[in-house]
Coordinates of C-alpha atoms and ligand atoms in Angstrom, one line a residue:
X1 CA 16.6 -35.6 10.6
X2 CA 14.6 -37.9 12.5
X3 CA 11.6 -38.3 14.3
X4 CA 12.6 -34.6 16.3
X5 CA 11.7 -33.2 13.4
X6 CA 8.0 -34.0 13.7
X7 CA 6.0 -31.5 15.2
X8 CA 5.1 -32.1 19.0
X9 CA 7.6 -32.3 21.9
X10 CA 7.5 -34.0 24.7
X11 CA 8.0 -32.5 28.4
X12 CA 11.5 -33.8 28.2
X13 CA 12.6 -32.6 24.9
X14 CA 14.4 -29.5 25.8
X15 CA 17.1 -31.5 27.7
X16 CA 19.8 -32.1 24.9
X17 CA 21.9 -35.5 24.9
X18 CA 25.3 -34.9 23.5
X19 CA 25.1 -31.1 21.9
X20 CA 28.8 -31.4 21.3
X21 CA 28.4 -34.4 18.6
X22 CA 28.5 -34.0 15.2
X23 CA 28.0 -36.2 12.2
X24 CA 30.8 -38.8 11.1
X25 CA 33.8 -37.4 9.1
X26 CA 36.2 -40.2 8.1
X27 CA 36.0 -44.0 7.8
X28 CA 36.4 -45.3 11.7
X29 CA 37.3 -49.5 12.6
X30 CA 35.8 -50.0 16.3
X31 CA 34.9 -53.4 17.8
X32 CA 31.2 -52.3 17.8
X33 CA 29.2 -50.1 16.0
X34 CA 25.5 -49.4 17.4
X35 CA 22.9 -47.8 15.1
X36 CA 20.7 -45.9 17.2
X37 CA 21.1 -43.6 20.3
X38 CA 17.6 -44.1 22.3
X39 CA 17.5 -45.9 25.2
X40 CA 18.5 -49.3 23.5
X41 CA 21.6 -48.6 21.4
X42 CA 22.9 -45.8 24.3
X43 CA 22.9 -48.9 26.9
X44 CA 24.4 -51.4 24.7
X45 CA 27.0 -48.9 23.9
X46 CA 27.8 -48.3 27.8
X47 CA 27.7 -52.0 28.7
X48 CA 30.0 -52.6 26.0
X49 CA 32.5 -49.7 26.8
X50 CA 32.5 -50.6 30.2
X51 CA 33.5 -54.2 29.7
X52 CA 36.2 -52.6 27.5
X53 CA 35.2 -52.6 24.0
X54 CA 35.3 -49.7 21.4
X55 CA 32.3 -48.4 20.8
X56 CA 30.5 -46.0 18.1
X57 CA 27.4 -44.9 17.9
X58 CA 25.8 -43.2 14.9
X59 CA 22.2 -41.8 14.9
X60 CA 20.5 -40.1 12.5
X61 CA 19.2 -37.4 14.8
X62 CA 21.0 -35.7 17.4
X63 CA 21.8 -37.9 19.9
X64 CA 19.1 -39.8 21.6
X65 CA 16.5 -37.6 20.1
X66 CA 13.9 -40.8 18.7
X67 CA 11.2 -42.5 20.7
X68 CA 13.3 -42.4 23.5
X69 CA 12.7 -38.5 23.9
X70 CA 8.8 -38.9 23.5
X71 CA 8.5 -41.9 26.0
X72 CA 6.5 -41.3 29.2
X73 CA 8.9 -43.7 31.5
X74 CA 7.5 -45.9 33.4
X75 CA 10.2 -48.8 34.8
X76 CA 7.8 -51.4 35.0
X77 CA 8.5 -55.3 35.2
X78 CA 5.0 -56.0 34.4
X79 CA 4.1 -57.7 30.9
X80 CA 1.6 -54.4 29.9
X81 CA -0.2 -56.8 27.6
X82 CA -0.5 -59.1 30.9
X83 CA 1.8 -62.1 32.1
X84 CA -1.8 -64.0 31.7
X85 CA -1.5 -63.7 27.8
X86 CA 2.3 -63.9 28.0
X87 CA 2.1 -67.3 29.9
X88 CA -0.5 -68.7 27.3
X89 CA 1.2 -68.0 24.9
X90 CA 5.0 -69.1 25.6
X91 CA 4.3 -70.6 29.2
X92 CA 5.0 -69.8 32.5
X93 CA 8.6 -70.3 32.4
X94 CA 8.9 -67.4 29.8
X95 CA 6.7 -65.0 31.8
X96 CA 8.8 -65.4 34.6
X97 CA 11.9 -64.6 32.8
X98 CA 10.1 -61.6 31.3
X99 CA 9.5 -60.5 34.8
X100 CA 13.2 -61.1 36.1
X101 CA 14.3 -59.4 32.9
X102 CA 12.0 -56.0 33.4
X103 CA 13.3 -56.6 36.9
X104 CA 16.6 -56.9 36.1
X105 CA 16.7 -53.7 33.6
X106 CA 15.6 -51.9 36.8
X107 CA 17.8 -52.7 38.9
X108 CA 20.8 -51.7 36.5
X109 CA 18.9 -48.3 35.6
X110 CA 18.9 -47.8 39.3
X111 CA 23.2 -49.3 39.6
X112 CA 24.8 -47.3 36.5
X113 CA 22.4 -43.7 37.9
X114 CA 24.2 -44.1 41.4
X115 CA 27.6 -45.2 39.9
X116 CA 27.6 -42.9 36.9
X117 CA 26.0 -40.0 39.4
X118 CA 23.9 -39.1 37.1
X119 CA 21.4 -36.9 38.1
X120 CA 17.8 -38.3 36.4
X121 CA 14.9 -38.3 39.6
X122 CA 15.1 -42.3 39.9
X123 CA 12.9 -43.1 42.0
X124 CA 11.3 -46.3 43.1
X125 CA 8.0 -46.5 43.3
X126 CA 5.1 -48.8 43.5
X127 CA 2.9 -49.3 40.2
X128 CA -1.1 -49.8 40.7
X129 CA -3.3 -51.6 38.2
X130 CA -7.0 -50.9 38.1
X131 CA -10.4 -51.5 36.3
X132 CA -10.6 -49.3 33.8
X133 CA -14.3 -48.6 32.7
X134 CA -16.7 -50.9 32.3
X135 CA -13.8 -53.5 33.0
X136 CA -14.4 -56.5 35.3
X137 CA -12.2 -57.2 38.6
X138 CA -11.9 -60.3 37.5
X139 CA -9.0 -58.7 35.2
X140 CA -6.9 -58.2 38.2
X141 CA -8.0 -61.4 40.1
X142 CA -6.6 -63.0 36.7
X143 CA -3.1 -61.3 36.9
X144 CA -3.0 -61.8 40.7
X145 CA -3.2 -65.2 40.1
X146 CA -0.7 -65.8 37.6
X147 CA 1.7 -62.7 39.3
X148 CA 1.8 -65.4 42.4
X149 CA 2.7 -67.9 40.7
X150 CA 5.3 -66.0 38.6
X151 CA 6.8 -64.5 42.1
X152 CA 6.2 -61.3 41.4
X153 CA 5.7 -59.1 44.2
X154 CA 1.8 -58.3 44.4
X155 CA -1.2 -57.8 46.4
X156 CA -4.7 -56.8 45.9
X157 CA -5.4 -53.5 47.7
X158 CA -8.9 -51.6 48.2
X159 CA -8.4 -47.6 47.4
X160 CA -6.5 -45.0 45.3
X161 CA -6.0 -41.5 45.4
X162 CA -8.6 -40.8 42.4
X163 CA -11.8 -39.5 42.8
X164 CA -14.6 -41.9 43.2
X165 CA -12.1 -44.9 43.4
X166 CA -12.6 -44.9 47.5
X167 CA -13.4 -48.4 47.6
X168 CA -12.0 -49.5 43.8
X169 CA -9.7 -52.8 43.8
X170 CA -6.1 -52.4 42.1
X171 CA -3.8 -54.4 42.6
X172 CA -0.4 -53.1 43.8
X173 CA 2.9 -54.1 42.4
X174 CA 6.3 -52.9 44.3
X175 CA 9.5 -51.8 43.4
X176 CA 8.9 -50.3 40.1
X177 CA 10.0 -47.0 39.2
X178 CA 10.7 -43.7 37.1
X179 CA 12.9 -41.5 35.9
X180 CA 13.8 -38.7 33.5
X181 CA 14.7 -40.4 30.3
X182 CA 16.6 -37.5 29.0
X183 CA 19.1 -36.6 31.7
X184 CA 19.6 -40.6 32.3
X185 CA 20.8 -40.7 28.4
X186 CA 22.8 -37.7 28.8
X187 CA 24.7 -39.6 31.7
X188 CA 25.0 -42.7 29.6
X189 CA 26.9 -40.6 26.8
X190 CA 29.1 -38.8 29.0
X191 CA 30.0 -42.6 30.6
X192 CA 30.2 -43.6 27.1
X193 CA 32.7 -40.5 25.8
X194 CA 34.7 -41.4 29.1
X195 CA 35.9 -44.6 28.0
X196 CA 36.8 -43.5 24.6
X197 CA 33.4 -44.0 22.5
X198 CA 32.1 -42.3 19.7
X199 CA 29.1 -40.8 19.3
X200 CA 27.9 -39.3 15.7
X201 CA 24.9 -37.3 15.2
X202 CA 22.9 -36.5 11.9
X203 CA 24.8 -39.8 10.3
X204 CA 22.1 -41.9 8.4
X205 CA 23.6 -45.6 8.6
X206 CA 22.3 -47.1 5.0
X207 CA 23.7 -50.3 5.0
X208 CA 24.7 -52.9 7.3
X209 CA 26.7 -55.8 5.5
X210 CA 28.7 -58.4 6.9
X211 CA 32.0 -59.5 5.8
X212 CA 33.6 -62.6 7.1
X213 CA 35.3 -61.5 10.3
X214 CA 33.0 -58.5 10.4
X215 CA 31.1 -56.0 9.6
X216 CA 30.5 -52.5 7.4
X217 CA 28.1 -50.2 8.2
X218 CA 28.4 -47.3 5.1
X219 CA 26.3 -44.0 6.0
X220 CA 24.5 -41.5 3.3
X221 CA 27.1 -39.2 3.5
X222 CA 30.1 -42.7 2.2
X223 CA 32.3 -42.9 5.4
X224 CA 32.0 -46.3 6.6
X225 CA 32.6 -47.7 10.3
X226 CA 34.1 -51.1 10.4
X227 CA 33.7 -53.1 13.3
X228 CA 33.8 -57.1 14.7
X229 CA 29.7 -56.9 15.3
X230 CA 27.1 -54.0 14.6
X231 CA 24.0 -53.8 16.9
X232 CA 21.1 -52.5 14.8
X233 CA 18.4 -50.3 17.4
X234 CA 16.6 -48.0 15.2
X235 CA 13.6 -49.2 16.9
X236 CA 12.0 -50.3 14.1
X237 CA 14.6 -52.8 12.2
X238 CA 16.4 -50.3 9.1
X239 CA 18.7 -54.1 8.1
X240 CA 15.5 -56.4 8.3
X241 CA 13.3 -56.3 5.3
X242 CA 10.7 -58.9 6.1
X243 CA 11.6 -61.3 9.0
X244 CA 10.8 -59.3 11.9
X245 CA 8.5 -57.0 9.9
X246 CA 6.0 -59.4 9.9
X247 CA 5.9 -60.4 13.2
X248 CA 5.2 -57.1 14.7
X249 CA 3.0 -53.7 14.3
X250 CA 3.5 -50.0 14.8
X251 CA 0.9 -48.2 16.7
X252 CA 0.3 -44.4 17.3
X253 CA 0.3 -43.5 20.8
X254 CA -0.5 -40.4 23.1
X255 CA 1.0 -38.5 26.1
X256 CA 0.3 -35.3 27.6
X257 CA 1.5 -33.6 30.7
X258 CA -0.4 -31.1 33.5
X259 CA 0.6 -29.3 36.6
X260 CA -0.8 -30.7 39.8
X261 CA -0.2 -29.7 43.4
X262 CA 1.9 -31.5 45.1
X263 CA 0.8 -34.6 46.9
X264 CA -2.4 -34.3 45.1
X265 CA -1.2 -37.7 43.6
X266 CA 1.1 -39.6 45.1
X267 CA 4.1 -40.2 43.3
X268 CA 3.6 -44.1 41.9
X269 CA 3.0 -45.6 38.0
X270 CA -0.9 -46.4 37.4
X271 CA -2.6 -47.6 34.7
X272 CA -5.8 -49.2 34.0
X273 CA -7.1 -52.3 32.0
X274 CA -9.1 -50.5 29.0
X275 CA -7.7 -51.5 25.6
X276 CA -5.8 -49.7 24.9
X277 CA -5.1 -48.8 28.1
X278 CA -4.2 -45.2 29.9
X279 CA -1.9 -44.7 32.2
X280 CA -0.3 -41.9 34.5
X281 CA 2.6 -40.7 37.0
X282 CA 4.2 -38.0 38.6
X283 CA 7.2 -36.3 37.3
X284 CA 8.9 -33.7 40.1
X285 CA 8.7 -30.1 39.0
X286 CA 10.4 -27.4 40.5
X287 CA 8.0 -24.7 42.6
X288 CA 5.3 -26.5 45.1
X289 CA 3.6 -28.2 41.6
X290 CA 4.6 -31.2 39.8
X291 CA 3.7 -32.4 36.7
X292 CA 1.1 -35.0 36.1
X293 CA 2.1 -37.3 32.9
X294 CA -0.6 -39.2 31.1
X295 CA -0.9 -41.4 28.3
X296 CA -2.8 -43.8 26.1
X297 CA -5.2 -43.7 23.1
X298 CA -3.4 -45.9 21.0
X299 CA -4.4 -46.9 17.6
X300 CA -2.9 -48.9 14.4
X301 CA -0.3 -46.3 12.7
X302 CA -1.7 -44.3 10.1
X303 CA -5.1 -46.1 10.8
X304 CA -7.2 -42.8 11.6
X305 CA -6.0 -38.9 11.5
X306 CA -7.8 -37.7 14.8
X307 CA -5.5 -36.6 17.0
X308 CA -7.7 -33.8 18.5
X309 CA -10.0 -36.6 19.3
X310 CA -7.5 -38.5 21.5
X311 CA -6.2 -35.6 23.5
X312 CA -9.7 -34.8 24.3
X313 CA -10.7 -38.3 25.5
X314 CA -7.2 -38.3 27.6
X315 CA -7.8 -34.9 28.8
X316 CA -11.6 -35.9 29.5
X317 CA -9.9 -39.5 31.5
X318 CA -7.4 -37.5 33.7
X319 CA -10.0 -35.0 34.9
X320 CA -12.4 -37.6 35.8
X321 CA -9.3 -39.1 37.7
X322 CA -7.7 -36.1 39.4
X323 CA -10.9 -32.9 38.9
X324 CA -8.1 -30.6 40.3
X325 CA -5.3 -31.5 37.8
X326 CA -3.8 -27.6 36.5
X327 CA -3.1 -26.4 33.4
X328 CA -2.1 -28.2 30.4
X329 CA 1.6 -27.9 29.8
X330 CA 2.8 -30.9 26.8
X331 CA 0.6 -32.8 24.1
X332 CA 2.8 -35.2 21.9
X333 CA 2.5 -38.4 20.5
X334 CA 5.3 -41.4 19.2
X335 CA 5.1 -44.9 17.9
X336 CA 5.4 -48.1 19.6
X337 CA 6.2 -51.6 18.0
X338 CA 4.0 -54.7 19.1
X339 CA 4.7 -58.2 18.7
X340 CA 2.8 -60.9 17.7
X341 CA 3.3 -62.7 21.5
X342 CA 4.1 -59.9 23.8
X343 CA 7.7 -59.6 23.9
X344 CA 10.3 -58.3 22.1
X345 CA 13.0 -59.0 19.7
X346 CA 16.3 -58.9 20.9
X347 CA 19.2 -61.0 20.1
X348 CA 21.3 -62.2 16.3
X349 CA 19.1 -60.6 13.6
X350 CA 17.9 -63.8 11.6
X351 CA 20.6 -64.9 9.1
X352 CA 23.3 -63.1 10.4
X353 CA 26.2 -64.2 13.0
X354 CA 27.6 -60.5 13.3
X355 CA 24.5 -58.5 13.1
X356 CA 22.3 -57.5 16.5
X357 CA 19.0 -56.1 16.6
X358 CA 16.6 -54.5 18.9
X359 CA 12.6 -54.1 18.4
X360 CA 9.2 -54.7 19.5
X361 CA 9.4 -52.4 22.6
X362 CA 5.6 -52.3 23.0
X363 CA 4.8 -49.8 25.7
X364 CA 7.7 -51.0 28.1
X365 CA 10.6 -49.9 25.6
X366 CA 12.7 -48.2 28.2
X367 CA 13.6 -51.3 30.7
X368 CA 13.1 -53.4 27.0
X369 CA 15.9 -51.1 25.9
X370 CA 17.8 -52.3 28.9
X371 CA 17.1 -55.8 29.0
X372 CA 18.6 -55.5 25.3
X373 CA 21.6 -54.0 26.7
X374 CA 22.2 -56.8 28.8
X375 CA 21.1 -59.8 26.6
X376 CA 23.1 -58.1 23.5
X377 CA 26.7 -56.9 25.3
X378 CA 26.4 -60.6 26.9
X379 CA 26.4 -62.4 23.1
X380 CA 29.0 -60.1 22.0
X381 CA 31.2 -61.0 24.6
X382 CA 30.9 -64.4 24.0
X383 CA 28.5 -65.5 26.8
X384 CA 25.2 -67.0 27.7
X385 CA 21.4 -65.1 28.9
X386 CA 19.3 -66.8 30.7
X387 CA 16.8 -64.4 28.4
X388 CA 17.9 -65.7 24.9
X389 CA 15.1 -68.0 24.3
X390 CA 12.2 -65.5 25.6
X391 CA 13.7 -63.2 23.2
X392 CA 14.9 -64.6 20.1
X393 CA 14.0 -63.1 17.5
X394 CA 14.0 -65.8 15.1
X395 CA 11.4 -67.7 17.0
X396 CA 8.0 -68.6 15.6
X397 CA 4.9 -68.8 17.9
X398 CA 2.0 -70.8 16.5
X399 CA -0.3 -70.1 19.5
X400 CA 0.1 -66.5 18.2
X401 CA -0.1 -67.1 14.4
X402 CA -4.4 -65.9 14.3
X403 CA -2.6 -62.4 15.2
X404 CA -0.2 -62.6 13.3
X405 CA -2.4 -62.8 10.3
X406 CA -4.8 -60.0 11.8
X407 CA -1.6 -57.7 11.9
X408 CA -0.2 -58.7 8.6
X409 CA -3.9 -57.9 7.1
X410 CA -2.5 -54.5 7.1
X411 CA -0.3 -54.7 4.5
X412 CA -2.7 -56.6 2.0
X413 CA -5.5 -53.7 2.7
X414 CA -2.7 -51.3 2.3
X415 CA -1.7 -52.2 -1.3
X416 CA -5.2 -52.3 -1.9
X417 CA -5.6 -48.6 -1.4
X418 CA -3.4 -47.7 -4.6
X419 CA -6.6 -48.5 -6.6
X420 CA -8.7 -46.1 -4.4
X421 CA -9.2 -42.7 -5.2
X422 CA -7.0 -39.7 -3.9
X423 CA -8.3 -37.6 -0.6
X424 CA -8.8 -34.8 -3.0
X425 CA -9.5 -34.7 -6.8
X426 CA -7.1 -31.6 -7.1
X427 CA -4.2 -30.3 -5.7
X428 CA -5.5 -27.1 -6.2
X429 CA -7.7 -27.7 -3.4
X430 CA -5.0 -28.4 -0.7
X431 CA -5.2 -25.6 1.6
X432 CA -2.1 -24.0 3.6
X433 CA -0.4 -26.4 6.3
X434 CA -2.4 -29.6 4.9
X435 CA -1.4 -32.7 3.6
X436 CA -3.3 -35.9 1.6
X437 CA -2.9 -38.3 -0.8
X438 CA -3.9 -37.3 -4.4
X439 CA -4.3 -39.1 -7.8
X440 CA -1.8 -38.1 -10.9
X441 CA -2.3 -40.9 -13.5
X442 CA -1.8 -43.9 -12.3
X443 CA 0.5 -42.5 -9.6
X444 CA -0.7 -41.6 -5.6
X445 CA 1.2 -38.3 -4.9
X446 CA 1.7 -37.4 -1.0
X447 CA 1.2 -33.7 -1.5
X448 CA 1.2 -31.0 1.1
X449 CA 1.1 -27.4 1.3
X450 CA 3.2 -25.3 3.3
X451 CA 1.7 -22.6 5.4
X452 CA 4.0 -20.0 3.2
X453 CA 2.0 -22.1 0.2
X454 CA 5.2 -23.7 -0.7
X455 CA 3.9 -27.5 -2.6
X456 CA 5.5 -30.1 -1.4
X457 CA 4.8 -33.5 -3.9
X458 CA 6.5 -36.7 -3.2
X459 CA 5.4 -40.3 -4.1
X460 CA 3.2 -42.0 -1.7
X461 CA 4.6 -45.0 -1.7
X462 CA 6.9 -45.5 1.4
X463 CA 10.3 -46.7 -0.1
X464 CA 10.8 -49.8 2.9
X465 CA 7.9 -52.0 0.7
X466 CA 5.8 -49.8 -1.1
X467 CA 2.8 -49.6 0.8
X468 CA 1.0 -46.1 0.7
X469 CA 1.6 -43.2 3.1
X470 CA -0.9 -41.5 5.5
X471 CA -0.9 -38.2 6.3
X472 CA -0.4 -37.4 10.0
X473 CA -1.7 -33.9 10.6
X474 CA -0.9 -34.0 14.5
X475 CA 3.0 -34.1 13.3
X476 CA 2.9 -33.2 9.9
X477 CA 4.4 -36.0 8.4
X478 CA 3.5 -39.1 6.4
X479 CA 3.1 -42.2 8.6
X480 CA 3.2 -45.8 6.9
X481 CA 1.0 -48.7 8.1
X482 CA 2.8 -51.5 7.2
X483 CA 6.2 -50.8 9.2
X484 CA 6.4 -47.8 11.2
X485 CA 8.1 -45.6 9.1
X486 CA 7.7 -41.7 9.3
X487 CA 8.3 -39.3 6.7
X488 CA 9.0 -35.4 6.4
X489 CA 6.8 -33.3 4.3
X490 CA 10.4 -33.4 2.1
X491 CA 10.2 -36.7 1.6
X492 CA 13.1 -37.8 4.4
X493 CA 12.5 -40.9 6.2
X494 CA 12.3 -40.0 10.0
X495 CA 11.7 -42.8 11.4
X496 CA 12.4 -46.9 10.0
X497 CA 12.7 -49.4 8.8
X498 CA 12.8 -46.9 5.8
X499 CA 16.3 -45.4 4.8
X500 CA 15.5 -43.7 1.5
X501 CA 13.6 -40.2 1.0
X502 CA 10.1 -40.8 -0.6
X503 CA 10.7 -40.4 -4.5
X504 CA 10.4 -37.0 -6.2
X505 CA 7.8 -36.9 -8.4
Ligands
FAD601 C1 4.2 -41.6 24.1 C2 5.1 -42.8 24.5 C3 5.0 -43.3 25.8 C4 5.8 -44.3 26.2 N1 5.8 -44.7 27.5 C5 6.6 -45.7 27.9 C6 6.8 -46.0 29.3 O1 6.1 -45.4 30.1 N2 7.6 -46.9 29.7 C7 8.4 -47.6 28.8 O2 9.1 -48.5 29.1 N3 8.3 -47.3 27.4 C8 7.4 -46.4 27.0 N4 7.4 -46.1 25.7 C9 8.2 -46.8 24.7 C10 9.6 -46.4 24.8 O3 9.7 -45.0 25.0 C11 10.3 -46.7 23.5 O4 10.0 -48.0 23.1 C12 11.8 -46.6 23.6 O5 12.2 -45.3 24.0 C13 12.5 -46.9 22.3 O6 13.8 -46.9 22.4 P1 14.8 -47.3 21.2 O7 16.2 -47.1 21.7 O8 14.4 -48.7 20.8 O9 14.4 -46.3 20.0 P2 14.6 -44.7 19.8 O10 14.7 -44.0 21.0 O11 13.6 -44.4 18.7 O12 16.1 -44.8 19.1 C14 16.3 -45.2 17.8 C15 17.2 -44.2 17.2 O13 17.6 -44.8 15.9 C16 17.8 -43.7 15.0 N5 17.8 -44.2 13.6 C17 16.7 -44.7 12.9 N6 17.1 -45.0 11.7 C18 18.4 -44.7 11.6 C19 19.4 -44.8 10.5 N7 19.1 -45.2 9.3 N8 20.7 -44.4 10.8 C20 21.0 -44.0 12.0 N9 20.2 -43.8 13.0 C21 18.9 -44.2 12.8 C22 16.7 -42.7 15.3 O14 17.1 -41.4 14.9 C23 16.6 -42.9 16.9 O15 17.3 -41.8 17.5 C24 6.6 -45.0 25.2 C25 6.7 -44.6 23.9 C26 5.9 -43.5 23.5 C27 6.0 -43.0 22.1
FES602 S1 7.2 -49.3 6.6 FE1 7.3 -51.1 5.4 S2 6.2 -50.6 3.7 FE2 6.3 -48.8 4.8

């Protein structure tokens, strides 16, 4: 089980990866064993297979069923928390190698779709930044600045195709582009199976342990893949207890997906410069309508339950945008991991010389997915990236450090909560298909109630650090705070860092 198991699905969800995989049988020895099949473990498996290594993948889902299947893919090489911030806080050297990276990531989406033929609606397009309400065009005359100076390919521009934004500034960024996420993965796994890799599904990888010369990766069901190096991209660290942890923050996010005529909006990436932000495209459908994707009402992880709330604001956003958008057709919502300093973590997980990790996608995890690919299957093969440094994930940034604490607050307002109350005094009072946190002694008890009235009672505290679960009645699961991990009414962890089922009470 993973993250598939929660309740919404995205518009690309019915496309399956691999269907032919199944879970790992027997011990296997490879060269390198990738934990993960989204967008970040399938590319540094095909990178690696390509240049000739032996390659297995396990995931604990079907294959390339995590965030990846719930992203909203735009292929942007523009920092979405602004190249202004990035270059504040690690100078302009590293925003321009953030921008040759997205750039690069790109480019190689676009290379291995035309080599691999695989058939995924790449297109290139151009991406337009806007005011969002009550925002100032100063915010763009900001980021043209600092996009000049970067040399990224920009230009303010007076007009887009939204009503009432006639005479709005944007500023226009080229050669971005899109795709579908789900038919791209499927291509990377057949390239993958091609050159003799392996690809396990519904394998839970426990523990990731180095030894010498190599490493051991032992799964929940005992068969255990040797390899020379293991490349951990869960998305959310499952080998790093604290390190990264702390230096990064889950957040909730929101798509949805509508018909619209065709040409009603031209096909591009837009998004605007509220906080969070929202942000729309086109994806191709099949009759003379396509679909219109939007997304955005971000908020902390398990921070509010209110998902109703959020699809109505979105909804309410896109109609004021495009009044003749058509009928609703997708509403889901996934997690994204943001950094303390606006990029993400990709390189030797801290303290280990064998052991690779990928995290801290922040809303640009597809092309960060890539760069990984590219940064990873270079150190693995004994090279240099020019993208190490911006990267590393051992690196501490004191510019960022007020942040840092403000994230981290979290965790200490987290463990607070134990002393709280339950949601309900009695579990009595849990209705069918509800869930919340009640009080048994001393204990807080994640309860919830089938719609069948089946109870389901686990502990709430989430078994990465202990911090307490919140219920998430959009996907009926528990959501922790601290870390990003997601948990089945059952108790199984769906999503890391967490490994282990909540504890049976
Ligand atoms: C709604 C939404 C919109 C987004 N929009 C965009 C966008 O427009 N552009 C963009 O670039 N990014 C976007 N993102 C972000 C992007 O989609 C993700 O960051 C990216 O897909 C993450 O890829 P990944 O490979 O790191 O993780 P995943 O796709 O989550 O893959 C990780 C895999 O690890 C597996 N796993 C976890 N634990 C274990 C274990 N113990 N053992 C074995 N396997 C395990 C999981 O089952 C999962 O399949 C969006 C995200 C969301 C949720
Ligand atoms: S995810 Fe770390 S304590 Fe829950």
């Amino acid at each position: 089980m993973n993250v598939s198991d929660e309740r919404t699905a995205s518009l690309w969800a019915s496309i399956k990866v691999a269907p032919e995989t199944a879970p790992l049988a027997q011990d296997e020895t490879v060269d390198v064993v990738v934990v993960g099949s989204g967008i970040a473990g399938m590319s540094t498996a095909y990178e690696l297979a390509i240049a000739g290594q032996k390659v297995a993948v396990l995931d604990r889902g079907k294959i390339g069923s995590g965030m990846t299947a719930r992203t909203t893919a735009h292929l942007s090489s523009v920092c979405d928390d602004y190249f202004s911030r990035l270059a504040d806080l690690r100078g302009t050297e590293l925003a321009r190698l953030y921008y040759q990276s997205h750039s690069a990531a790109i480019d190689r989406i676009e290379a291995i779709q035309d080599v691999e033929r695989i058939g995924c609606d790449f297109r290139r397009v151009d991406g337009f930044l806007f005011p969002g309400a009550g925002r100032p065009e100063t915010d763009l005359d900001r980021e043209l600045d600092i996009g000049t100076k970067l040399g990224v390919t920009v230009e303010k521009i007076v007009g887009l195709p939204f009503a009432g934004f006639a005479d709005a500034p944007a500023l226009r960024y080229a050669n971005q582009a899109t795709f579908h996420p789900l038919k791209y993965l499927r291509g990377l796994a057949a390239g993958i199976s091609a050159r003799a890799g392996l690809l396990f599904s519904d394998t839970v990888a426990e523990k990731i342990e180095e030894t010498g010369d190599g490493v051991r990766v032992s799964t929940s069901a005992g068969f255990v893949v040797s390899a020379k190096w293991a490349v951990v991209a869960t998305n959310s660290p499952i080998n790093d207890r604290v390190v990264l942890h702390t230096k990064q923050a889950p957040y909730r996010t929101y798509a949805m997906s509508f018909k619209v005529g065709r040409g009603v909006v031209p096909d591009a990436l837009y998004w605007d410069t509220e906080d969070p932000y929202h942000y729309l495209r086109i994806h191709p459908g099949k009759d003379e309508s396509d679909f219109l994707i939007v997304g955005g009402e971000d908020h902390k992880t398990g921070a509010v339950d209110d998902a109703d709330d959020r699809f109505t604001a979105l909804t309410a956003w896109t109609k004021r945008l495009v009044p003749n958008v058509g009928m609703e057709t997708h509403r889901w919502s996934g997690q994204v991991m943001e950094t303390i300093d606006h990029a993400g973590f990709i390189g030797r997980n801290p303290g280990n010389e064998r052991v690779f990790v990928a995290t801290g996608d922040s809303g640009e995890g597809i092309t960060h997915g890539v760069v990984a690919s590219l940064l990873i299957a270079e150190l693995i093969l004994q090279r240099k990236s020019p993208w190490q440094e911006l990267y590393q994930p051992s690196r501490k940034t004191a510019a960022a450090f007020a942040d840092y604490l403000a994230e981290n607050a979290t965790a200490i307002k987290n463990f607070a909560e134990y002393l709280a109350p339950g949601e309900i005094d009695s579990i009595e009072k849990l209705a069918p298909g509800k869930g919340a946190i009640v009080r048994e002694g001393l204990a807080k008890i994640a309860a919830f109630r089938g719609d069948d009235g089946t109870l389901y009672k686990r502990s709430a505290s989430c078994t990465h650090m202990g911090c307490q679960v919140h219920w998430n009645s959009l996907e009926r699961c528990w959501d922790c705070t601290c870390h990003g991990s997601h948990f089945a009414v059952d108790g199984t962890a769906l999503n890391g860092p967490a490994v282990s089922p909540l504890a049976e009470t």
